[in-house]
Short mmCIF file of C-alpha atoms and ligand atoms in Angstrom, two decimals:
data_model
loop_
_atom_site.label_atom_id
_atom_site.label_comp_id
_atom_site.label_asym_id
_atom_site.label_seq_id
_atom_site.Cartn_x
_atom_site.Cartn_y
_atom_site.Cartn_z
CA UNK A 1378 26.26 -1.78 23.96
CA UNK A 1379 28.92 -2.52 26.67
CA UNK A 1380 27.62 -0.34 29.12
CA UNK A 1381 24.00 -1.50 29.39
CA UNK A 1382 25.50 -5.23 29.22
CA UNK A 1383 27.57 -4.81 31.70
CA UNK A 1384 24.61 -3.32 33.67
CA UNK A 1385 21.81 -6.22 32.58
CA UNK A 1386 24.72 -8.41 33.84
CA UNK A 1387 24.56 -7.23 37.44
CA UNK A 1388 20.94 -6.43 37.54
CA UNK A 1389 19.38 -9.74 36.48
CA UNK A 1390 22.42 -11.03 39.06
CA UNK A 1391 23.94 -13.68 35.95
CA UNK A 1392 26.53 -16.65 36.70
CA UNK A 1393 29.31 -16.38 34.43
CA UNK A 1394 27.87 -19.11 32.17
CA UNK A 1395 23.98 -16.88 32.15
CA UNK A 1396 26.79 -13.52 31.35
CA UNK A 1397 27.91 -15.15 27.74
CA UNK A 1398 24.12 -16.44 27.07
CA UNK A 1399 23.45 -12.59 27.10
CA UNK A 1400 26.33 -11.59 25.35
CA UNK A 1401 25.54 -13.97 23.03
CA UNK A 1402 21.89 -12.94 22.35
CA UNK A 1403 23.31 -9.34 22.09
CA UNK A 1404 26.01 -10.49 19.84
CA UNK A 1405 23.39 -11.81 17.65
CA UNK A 1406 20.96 -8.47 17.78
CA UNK A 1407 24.33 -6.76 16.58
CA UNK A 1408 24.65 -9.00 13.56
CA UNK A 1409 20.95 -8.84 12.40
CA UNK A 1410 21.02 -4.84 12.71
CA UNK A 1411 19.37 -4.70 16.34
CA UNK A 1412 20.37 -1.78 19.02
CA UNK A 1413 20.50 -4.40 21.72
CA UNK A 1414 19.85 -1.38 24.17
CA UNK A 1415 16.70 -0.74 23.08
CA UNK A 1416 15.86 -4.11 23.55
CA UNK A 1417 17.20 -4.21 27.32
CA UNK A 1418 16.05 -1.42 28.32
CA UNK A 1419 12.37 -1.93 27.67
CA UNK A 1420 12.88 -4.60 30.28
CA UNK A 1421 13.73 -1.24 32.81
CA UNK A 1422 10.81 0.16 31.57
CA UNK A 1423 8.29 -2.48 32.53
CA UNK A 1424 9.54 -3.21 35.54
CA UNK A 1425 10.90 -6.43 34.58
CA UNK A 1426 14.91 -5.33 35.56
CA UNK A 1427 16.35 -4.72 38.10
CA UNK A 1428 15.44 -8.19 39.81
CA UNK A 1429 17.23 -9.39 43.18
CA UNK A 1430 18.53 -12.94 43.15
CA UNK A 1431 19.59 -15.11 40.59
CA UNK A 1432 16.09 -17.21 40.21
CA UNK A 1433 14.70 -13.95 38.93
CA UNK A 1434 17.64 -13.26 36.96
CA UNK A 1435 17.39 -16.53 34.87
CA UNK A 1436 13.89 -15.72 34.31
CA UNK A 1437 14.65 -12.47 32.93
CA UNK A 1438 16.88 -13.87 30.66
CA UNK A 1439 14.63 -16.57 29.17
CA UNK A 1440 12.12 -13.79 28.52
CA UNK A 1441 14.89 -11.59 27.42
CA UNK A 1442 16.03 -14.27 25.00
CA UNK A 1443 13.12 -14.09 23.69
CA UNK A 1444 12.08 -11.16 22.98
CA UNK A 1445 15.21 -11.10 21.54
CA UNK A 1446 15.09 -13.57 18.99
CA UNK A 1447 11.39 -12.20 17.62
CA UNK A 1448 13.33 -9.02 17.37
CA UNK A 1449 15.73 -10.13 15.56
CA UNK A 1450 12.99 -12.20 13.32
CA UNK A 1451 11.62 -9.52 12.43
CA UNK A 1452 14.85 -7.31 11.10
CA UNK A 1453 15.67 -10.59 9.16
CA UNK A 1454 12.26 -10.68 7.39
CA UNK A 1455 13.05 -7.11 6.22
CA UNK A 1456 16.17 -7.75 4.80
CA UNK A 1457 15.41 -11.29 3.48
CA UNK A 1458 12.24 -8.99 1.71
CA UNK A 1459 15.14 -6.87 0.37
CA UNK A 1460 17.59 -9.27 -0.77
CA UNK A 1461 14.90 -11.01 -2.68
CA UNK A 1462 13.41 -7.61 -4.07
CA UNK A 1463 17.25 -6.87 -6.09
CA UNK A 1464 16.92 -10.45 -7.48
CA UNK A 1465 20.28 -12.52 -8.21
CA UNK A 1466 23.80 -11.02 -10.02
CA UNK A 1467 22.93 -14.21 -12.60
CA UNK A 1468 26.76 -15.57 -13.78
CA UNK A 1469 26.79 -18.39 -16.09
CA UNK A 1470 27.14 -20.86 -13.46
CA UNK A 1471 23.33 -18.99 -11.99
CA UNK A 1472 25.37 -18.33 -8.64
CA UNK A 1473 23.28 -15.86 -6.14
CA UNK A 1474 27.36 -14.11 -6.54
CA UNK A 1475 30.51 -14.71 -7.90
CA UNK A 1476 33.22 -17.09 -6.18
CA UNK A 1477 36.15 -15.53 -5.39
CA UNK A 1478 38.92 -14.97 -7.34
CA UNK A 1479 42.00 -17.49 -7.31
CA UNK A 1480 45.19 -14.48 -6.02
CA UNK A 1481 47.97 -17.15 -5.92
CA UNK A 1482 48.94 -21.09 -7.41
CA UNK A 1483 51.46 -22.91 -4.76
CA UNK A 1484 52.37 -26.44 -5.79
CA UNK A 1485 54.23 -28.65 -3.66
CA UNK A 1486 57.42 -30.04 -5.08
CA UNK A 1487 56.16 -33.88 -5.10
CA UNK A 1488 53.07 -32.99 -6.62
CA UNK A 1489 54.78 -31.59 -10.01
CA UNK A 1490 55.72 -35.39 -11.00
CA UNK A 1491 51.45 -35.85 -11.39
CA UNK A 1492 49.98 -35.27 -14.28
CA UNK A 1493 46.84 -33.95 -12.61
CA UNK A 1494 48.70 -31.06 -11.54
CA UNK A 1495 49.93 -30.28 -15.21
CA UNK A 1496 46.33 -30.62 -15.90
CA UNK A 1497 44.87 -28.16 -13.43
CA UNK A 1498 47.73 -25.36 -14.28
CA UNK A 1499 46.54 -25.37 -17.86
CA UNK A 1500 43.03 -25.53 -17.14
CA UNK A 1501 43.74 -22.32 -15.50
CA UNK A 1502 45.37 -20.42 -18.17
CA UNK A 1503 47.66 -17.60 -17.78
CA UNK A 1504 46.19 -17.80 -14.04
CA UNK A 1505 48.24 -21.42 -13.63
CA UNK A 1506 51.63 -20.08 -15.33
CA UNK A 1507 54.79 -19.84 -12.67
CA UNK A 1508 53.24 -21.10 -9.69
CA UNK A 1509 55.38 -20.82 -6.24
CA UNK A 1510 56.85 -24.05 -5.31
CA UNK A 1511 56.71 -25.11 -1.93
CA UNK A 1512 57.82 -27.81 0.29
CA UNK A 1513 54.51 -28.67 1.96
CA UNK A 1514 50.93 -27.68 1.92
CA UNK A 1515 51.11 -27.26 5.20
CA UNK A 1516 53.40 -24.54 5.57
CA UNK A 1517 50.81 -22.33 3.46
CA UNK A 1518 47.78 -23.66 4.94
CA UNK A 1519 48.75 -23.13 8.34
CA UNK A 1520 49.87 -19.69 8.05
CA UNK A 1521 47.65 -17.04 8.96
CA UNK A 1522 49.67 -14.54 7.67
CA UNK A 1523 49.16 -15.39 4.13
CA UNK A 1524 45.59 -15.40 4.94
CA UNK A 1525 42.88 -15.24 1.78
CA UNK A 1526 40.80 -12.66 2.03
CA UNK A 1527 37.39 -11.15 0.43
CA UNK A 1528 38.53 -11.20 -2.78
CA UNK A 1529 41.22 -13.98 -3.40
CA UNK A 1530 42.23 -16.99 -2.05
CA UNK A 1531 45.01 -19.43 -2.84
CA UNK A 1532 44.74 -22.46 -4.30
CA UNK A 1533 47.49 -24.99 -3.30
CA UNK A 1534 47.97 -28.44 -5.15
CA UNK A 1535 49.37 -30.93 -3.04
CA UNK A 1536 49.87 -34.51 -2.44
CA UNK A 1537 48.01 -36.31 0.52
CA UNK A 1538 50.01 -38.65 1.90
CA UNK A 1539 47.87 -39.61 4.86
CA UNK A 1540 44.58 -39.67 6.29
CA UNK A 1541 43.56 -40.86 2.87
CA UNK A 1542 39.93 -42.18 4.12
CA UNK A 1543 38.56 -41.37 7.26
CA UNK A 1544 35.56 -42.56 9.48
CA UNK A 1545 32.53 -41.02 9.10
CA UNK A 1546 31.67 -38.33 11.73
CA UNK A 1547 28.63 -38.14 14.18
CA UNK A 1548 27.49 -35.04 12.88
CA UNK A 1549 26.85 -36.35 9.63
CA UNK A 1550 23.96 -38.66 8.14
CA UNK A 1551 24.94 -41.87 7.59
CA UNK A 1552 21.88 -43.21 5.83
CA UNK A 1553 21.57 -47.04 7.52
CA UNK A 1554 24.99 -47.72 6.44
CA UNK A 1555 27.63 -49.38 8.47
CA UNK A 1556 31.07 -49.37 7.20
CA UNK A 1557 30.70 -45.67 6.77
CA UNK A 1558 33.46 -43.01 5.83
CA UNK A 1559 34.99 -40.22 4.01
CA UNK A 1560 37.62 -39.16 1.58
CA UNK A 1561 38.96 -35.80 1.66
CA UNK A 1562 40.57 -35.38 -2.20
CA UNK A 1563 39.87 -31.30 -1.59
CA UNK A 1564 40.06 -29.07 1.55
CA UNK A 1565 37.63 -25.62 1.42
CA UNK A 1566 35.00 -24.62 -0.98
CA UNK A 1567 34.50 -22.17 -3.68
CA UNK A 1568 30.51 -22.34 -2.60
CA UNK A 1569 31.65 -19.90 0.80
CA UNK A 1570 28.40 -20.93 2.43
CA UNK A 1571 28.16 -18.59 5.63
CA UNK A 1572 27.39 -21.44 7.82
CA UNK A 1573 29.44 -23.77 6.33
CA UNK A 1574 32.16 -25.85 8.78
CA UNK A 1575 34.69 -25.67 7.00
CA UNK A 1576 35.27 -21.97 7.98
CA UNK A 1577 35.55 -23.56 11.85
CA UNK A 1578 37.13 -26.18 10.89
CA UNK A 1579 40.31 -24.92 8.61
CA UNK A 1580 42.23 -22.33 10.08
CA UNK A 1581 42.44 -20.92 6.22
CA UNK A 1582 40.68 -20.67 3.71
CA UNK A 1583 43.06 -21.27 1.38
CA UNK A 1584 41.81 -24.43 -1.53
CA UNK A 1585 43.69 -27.37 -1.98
CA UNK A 1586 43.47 -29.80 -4.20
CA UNK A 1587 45.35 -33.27 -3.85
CA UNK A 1588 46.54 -34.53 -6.90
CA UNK A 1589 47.75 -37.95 -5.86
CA UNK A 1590 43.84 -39.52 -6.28
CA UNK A 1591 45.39 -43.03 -7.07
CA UNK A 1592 46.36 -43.85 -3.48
CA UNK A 1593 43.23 -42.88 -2.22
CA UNK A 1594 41.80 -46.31 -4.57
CA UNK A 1595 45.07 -48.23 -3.44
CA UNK A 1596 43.86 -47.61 0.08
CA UNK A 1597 40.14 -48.29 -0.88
CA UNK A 1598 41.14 -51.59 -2.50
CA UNK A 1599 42.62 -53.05 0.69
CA UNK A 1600 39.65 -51.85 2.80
CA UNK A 1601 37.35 -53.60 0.13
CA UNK A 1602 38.93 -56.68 0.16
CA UNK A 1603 37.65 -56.86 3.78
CA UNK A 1604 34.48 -55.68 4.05
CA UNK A 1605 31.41 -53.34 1.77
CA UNK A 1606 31.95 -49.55 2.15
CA UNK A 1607 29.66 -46.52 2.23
CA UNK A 1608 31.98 -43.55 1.34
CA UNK A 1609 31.03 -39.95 1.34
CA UNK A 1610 33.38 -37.70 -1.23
CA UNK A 1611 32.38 -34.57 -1.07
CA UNK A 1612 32.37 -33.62 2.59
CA UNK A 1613 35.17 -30.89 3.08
CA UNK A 1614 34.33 -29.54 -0.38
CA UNK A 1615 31.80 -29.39 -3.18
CA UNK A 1616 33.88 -31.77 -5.42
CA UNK A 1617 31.44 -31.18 -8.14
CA UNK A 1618 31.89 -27.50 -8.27
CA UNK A 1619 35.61 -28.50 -9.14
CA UNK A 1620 35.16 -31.17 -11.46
CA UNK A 1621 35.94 -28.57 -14.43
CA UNK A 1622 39.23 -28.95 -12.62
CA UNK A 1623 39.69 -32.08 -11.26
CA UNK A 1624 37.82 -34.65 -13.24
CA UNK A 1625 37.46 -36.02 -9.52
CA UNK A 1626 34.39 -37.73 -9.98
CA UNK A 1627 34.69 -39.50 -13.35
CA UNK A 1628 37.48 -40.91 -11.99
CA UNK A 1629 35.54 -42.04 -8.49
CA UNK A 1630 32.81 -42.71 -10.96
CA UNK A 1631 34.78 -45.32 -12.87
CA UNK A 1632 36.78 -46.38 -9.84
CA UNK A 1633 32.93 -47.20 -8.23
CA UNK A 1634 32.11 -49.28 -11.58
CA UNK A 1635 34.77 -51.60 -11.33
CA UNK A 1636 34.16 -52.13 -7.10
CA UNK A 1637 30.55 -53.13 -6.21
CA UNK A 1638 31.06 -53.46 -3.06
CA UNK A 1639 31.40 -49.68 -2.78
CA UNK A 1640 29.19 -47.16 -2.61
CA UNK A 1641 29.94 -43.51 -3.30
CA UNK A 1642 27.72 -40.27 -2.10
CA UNK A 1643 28.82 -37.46 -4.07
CA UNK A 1644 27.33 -34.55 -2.15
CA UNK A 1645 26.82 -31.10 -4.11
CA UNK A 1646 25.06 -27.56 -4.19
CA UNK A 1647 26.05 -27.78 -7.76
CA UNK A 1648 24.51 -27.52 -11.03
CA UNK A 1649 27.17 -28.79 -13.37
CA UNK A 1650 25.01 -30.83 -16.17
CA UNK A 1651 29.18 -32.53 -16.93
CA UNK A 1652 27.81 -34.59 -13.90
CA UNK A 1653 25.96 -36.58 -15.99
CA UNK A 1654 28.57 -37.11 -18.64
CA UNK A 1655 29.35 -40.38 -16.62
CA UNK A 1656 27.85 -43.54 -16.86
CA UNK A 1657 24.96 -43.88 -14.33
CA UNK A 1658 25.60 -46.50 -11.51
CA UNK A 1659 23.43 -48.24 -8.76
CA UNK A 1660 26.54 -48.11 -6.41
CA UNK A 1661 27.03 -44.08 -7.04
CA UNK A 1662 24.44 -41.65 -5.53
CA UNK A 1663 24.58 -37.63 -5.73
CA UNK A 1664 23.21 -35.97 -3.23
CA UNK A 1665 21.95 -32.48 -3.34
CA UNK A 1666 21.48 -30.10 -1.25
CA UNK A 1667 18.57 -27.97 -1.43
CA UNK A 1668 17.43 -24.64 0.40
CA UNK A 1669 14.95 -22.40 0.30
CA UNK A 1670 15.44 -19.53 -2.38
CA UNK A 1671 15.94 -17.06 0.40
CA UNK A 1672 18.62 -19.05 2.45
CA UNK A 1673 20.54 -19.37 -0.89
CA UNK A 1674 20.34 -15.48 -1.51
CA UNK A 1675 21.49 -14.61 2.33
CA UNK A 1676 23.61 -17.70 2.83
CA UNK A 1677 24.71 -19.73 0.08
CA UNK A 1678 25.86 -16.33 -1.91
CA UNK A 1679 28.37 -17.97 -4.51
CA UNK A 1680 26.39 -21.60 -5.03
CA UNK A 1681 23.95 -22.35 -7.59
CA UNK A 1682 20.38 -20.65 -7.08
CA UNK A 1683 17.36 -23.89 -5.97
CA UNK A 1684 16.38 -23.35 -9.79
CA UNK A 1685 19.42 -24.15 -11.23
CA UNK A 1686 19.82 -27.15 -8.55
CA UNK A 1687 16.31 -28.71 -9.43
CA UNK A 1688 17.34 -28.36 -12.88
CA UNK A 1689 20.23 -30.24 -12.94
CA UNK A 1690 18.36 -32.67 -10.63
CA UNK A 1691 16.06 -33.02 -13.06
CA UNK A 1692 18.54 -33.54 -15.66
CA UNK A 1693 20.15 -36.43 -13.50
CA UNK A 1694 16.92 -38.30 -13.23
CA UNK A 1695 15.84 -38.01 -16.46
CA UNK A 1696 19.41 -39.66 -17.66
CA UNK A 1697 18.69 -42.21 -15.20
CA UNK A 1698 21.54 -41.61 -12.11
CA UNK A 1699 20.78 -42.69 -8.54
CA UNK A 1700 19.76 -39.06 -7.03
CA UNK A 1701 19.34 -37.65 -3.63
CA UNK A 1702 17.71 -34.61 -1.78
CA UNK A 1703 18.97 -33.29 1.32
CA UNK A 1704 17.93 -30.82 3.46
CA UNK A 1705 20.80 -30.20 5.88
CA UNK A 1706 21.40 -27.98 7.46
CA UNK A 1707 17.35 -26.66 8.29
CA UNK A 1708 17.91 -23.25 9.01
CA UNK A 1709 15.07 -21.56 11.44
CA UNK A 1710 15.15 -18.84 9.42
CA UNK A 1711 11.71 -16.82 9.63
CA UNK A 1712 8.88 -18.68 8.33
CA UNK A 1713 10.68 -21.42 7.73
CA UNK A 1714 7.84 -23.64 7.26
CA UNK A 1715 6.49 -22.11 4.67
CA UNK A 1716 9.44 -21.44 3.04
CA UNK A 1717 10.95 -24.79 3.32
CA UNK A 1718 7.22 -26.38 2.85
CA UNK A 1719 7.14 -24.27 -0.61
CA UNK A 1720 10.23 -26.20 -1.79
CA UNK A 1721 9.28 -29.88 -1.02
CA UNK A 1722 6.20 -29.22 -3.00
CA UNK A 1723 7.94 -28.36 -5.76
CA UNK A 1724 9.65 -32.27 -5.24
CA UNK A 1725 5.64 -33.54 -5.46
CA UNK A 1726 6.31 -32.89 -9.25
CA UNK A 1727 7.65 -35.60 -11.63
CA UNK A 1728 10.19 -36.17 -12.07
CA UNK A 1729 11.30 -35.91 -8.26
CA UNK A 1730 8.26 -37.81 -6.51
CA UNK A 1731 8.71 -40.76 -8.52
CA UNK A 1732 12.70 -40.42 -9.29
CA UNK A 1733 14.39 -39.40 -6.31
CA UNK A 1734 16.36 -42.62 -3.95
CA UNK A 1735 15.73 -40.81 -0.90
CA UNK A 1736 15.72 -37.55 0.79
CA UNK A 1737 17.23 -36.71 3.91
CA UNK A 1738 16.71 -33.99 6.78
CA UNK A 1739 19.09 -32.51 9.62
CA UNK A 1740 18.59 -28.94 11.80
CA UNK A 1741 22.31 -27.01 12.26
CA UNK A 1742 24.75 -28.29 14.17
CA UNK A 1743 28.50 -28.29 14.45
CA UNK A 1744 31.14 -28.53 17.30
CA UNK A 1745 31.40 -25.89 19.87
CA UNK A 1746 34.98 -25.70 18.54
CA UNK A 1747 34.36 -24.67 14.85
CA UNK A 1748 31.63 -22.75 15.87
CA UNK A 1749 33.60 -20.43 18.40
CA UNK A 1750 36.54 -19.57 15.07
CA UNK A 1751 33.26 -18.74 12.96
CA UNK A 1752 31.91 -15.95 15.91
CA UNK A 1753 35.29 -14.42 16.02
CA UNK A 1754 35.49 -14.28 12.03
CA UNK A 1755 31.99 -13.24 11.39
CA UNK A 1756 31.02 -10.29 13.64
CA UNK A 1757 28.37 -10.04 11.08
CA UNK A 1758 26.91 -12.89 10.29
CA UNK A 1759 23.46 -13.71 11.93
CA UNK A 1760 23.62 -17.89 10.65
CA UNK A 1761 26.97 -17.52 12.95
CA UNK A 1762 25.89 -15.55 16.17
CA UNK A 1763 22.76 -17.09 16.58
CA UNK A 1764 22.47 -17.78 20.26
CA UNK A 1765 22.49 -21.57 20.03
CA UNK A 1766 22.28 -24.31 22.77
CA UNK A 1767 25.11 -26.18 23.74
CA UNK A 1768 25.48 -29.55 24.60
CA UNK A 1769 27.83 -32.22 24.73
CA UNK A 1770 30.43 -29.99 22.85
CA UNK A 1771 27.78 -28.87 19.94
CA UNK A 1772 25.92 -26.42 19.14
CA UNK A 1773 21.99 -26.51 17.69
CA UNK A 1774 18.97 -25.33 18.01
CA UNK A 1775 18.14 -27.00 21.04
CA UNK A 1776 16.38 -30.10 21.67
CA UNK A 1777 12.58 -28.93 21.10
CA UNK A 1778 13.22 -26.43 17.64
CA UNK A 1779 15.17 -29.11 16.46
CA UNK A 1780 12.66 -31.55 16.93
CA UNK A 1781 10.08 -29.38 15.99
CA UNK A 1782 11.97 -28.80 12.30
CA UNK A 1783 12.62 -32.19 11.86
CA UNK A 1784 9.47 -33.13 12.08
CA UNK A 1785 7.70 -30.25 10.15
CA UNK A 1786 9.99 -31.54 7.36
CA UNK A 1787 9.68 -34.97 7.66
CA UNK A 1788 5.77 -35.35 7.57
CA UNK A 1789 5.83 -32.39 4.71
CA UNK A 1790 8.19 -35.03 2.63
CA UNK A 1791 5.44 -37.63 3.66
CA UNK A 1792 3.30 -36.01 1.18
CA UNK A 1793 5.13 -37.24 -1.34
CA UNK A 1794 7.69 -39.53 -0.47
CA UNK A 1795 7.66 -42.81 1.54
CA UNK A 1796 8.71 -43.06 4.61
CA UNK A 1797 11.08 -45.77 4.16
CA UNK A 1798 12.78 -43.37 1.89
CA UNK A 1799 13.19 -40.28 3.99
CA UNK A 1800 16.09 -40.21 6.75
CA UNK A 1801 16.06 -37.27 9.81
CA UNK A 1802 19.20 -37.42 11.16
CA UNK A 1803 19.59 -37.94 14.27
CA UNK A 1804 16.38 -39.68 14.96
S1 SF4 B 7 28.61 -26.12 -0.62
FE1 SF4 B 7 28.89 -27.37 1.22
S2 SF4 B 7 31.11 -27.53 1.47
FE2 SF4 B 7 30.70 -25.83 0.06
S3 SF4 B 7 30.68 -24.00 1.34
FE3 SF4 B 7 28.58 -24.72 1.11
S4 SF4 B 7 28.22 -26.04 2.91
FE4 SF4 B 7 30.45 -25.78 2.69
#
């Protein structure tokens, strides 16, 4: 693959910027199961290559993109075909595949005085028994040599001490609401989602859970005192898939009950019915995500399959909880409108259309930073080396697919849904 690269390079007469855009799309052939030579060198064979000046060149390379991408379409449909064909490895949480396994239990010193910790350790069995004590999360987290891997990763209890709440980030949806931010009370994600941010984000992938949830309301308190907030808890996790755990979000759930001037988004992929074991609130709303079948086969591996998500969705309405529907990230995986167009119909059934708070929308996108630690994980993964556009330090679609999704999505919800009700971020 180097070697006709390296020749495509010179031929189409590429800047070094044009050079990695090729790379890139080759990169991506590679991951989806593509001979990029193939590929180039039907560009020799019509005539297209060699070209002489740069003009040409950077037309070659828009067709070459291209061409490109419908190859690389097309190898997806196949496999998508397959990995629907041998149907889901069903557990008893009706994961597409199991989450991996936990290999070690580190507990910082300070957080052996909470009685959260105590409580996770025997939750775990004879997995929580003689944990290694360390000093500070950090000194695990940060250290690539005790890496997880496939099959295990560690799980580190820990006590936050700052950076308890954090302002809300420009990638992320923020739903009308000023005043908005996040609390981190977990770092990773059982869930593994191949596109997920966290994997660019973290340089491990190591869980953690902080135990010391009572100064996270101590700091809330003195932020409520001056003004309303919107606060997202589930952003650098799926809090619900730990709840077994945890017990995070009765606790947030209750904390939420006592504070009106709060309001909590508990986003999830899960399908945990102990969710609705709390008391429903106006002031608490969980958010699901929801994908097509075929992105949570391919993508979403270890996270509940849609069924299992609508069903606990359904569940949630039906007991009366403040529920909400996102669709973010849109992948442009093939036929994406009809696959993502199949799913919002099934919302035009009760109890969605006439339950659901609001739905929201949003294509991929993350920062060029996270994005770059992903490529050099994932030689494999097509969500990953999928020759994106950059701009102003992220990485999408591009401005016109983006658009394009958005609004495929947004006048599909219209069906159903009004308007006032559905949110596209970025719009
Ligand atoms: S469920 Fe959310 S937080 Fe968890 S891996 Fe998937 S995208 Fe990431």
């Amino acid at each position: 693959m180097e070697a006709i690269t390296d020749k495509a390079v010179y031929d189409m007469h590429l800047s070094v910027s044009m050079e990695i855009q090729l790379r890139q799309i080759n990169d991506y052939l590679a991951a989806a199961g593509v001979d990029p030579y193939a590929v180039i060198m039907r560009f020799y064979e019509d005539g297209s290559l060699p070209v002489r000046s740069k003009e040409a060149g950077k037309a070659v390379l828009k067709n070459y993109r291209a061409a490109a991408l419908a190859e690389a379409e097309n190898a997806l449909r196949s496999a998508a075909a397959f990995c629907a064909d041998s149907g889901n490895t069903l557990t008893d949480h009706n994961t597409a595949g199991p989450a991996r396994k936990i290999s070690r239990i580190c507990v910082e010193k300070d957080a052996l005085k909470y009685p959260l910790t105590g409580r996770i350790l025997e939750k775990l069995g004879s997995e929580g028994e003689d944990p290694q004590e360390i000093e500070s999360y950090k000194d695990v987290f940060y250290n690539k040599s005790g890496y997880s891997n496939e099959t295990g990763r560690r799980l580190i209890l820990a006590v936050r001490r700052d950076k308890l709440i954090m302002e809300g980030s420009g990638f992320c949806q923020d739903f009308g609401n000023s005043n908005f931010y996040y609390a981190s009370c977990a770092m990773n994600c059982i869930y593994d989602c191949e596109y997920c941010y966290l994997k660019g984000m973290y340089p491990s992938d190591d869980l953690v859970i902080f135990v010391n949830i009572e100064d996270y309301f101590e700091k809330l308190r003195e932020m409520l005192a001056g003004h309303p907030v919107y606060l997202c808890i589930s952003y650098d996790t799926d809090l619900a898939a730990l709840e077994y755990l945890t017990g995070f979000i009765s606790k947030w759930n209750s904390f939420a009950a006592e504070n009106n001037n709060l309001t909590l988004e508990v986003r999830s992929k899960s399908a945990a019915g102990r969710l609705w074991d709390n008391a429903p609130l106006e002031n608490v709303i969980y958010a699901f995500t929801l994908s097509p079948d075929i992105i949570c086969r391919m993508y979403e591996k270890a996270a509940p399959g849609l069924s299992a998500r609508l069903s606990c969705i359904k569940e949630g309405l039906e007991k009366g909880f403040r529920v909400r529907v996102c669709f973010d990230p849109l992948l442009a995986i093939p036929d994406w409108e009809e696959e993502y167009g199949s799913v919002i119909d099934m919302l035009g059934e009760e109890p969605y259309r006439s339950g659901l708070y609001d739905l929201s929308c949003g294509t991929f996108r993350i920062s060029s930073a996270y994005l770059k630690n992903m490529r050099k994980r994932f030689r494999s993964s097509t969500v990953c080396q999928y020759p994106y556009e950059l701009k102003e330090g992220a990485y999408s679609y591009g401005e016109e697919l983006s658009r394009r999704m958005s609004a495929f999505v947004k006048e599909r919800l219209k069906d159903y849904f009004p308007e006032d009700r559905i949110y596209v971020w970025n719009e």
